[in-house]
Tab-separated table of C-alpha atoms in Angstrom:
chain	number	residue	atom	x	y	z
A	702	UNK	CA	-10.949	88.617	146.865
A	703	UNK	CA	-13.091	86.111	145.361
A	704	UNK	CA	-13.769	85.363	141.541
A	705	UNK	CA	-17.170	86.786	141.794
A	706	UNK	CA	-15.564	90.329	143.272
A	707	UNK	CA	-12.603	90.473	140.941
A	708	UNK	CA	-15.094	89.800	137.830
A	709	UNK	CA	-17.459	92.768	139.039
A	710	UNK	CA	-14.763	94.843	139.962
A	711	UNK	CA	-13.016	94.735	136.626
A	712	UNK	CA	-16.518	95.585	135.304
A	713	UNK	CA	-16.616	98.736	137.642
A	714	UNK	CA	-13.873	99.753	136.152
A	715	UNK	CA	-15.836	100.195	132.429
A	716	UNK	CA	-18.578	102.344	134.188
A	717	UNK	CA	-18.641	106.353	133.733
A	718	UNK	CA	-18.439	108.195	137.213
A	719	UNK	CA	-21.836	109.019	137.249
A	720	UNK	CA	-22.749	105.334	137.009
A	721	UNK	CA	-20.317	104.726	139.497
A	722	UNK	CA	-22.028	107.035	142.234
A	723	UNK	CA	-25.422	105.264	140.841
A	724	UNK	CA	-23.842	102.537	141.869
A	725	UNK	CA	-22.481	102.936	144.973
A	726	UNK	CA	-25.310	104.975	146.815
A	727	UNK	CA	-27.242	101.635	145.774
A	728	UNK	CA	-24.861	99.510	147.843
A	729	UNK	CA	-25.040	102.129	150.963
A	730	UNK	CA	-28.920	101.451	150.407
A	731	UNK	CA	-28.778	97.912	150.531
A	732	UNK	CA	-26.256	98.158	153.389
A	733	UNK	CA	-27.453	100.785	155.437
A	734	UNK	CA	-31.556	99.666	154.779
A	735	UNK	CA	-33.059	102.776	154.734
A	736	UNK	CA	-32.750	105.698	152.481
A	737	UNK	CA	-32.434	109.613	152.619
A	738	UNK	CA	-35.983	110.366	152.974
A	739	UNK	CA	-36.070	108.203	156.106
A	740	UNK	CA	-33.155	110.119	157.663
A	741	UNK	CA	-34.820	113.421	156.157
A	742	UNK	CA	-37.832	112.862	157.898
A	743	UNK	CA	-35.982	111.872	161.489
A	744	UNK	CA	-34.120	115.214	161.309
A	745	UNK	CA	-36.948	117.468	160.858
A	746	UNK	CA	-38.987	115.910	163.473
A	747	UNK	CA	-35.693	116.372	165.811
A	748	UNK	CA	-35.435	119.834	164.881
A	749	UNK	CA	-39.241	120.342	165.121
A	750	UNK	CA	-39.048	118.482	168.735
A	751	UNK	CA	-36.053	121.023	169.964
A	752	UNK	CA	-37.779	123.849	168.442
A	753	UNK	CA	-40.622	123.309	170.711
A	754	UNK	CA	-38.448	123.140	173.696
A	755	UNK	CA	-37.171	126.128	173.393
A	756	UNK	CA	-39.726	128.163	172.753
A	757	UNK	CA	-41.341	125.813	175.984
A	758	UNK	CA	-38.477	126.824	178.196
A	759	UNK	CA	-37.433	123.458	178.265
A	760	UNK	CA	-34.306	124.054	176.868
A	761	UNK	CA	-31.466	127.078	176.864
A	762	UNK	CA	-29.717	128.099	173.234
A	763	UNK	CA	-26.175	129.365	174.098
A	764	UNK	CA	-24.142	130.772	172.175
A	765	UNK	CA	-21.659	128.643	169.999
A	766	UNK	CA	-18.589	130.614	171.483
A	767	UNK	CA	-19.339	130.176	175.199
A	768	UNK	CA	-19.162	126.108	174.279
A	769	UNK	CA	-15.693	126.952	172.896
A	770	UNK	CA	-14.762	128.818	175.609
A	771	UNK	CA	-15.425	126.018	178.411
C-alpha cells in the first residue's frame, strides 16, 4: 500500500458511516462512470421494450415454476 493510501485510509477511519457510504458510492461513480439515473433510465426502457413484445406476440411470459421445473 502506498503512503498516499495508508494516509487516506487512516483518515477513513475518522469518518462517521454515513460519510463513509458518501464516500464510497463516490468512488463506484468515478469507477464505474455513470450513475444511477443512467442505469434507471436503461431499465425502464428494457422493461418498456419487453412490455411491448408481449403484448406484440413477440414474446411468451411463462410461468416462473415451469423454468424451475426444466
Amino acid at each position: 500500500m502506498s503512503t498516499v493510501v495508508a494516509e487516506i485510509a487512516g483518515k477513513i477511519q475518522l469518518l462517521s458511516s454515513a460519510e463513509k457510504n458518501d464516500l464510497l458510492r463516490l468512488l463506484l461513480l468515478d469507477i464505474e462512470g455513470a450513475d444511477d439515473a443512467d442505469a434507471d433510465e436503461a431499465w425502464r426502457n428494457e422493461i418498456v421494450h419487453r412490455v411491448k413484445a408481449i403484448r406484440n406476440g413477440e414474446a411468451a411470459i411463462r410461468a416462473l415454476q415451469e423454468e424451475w421445473q426444466e
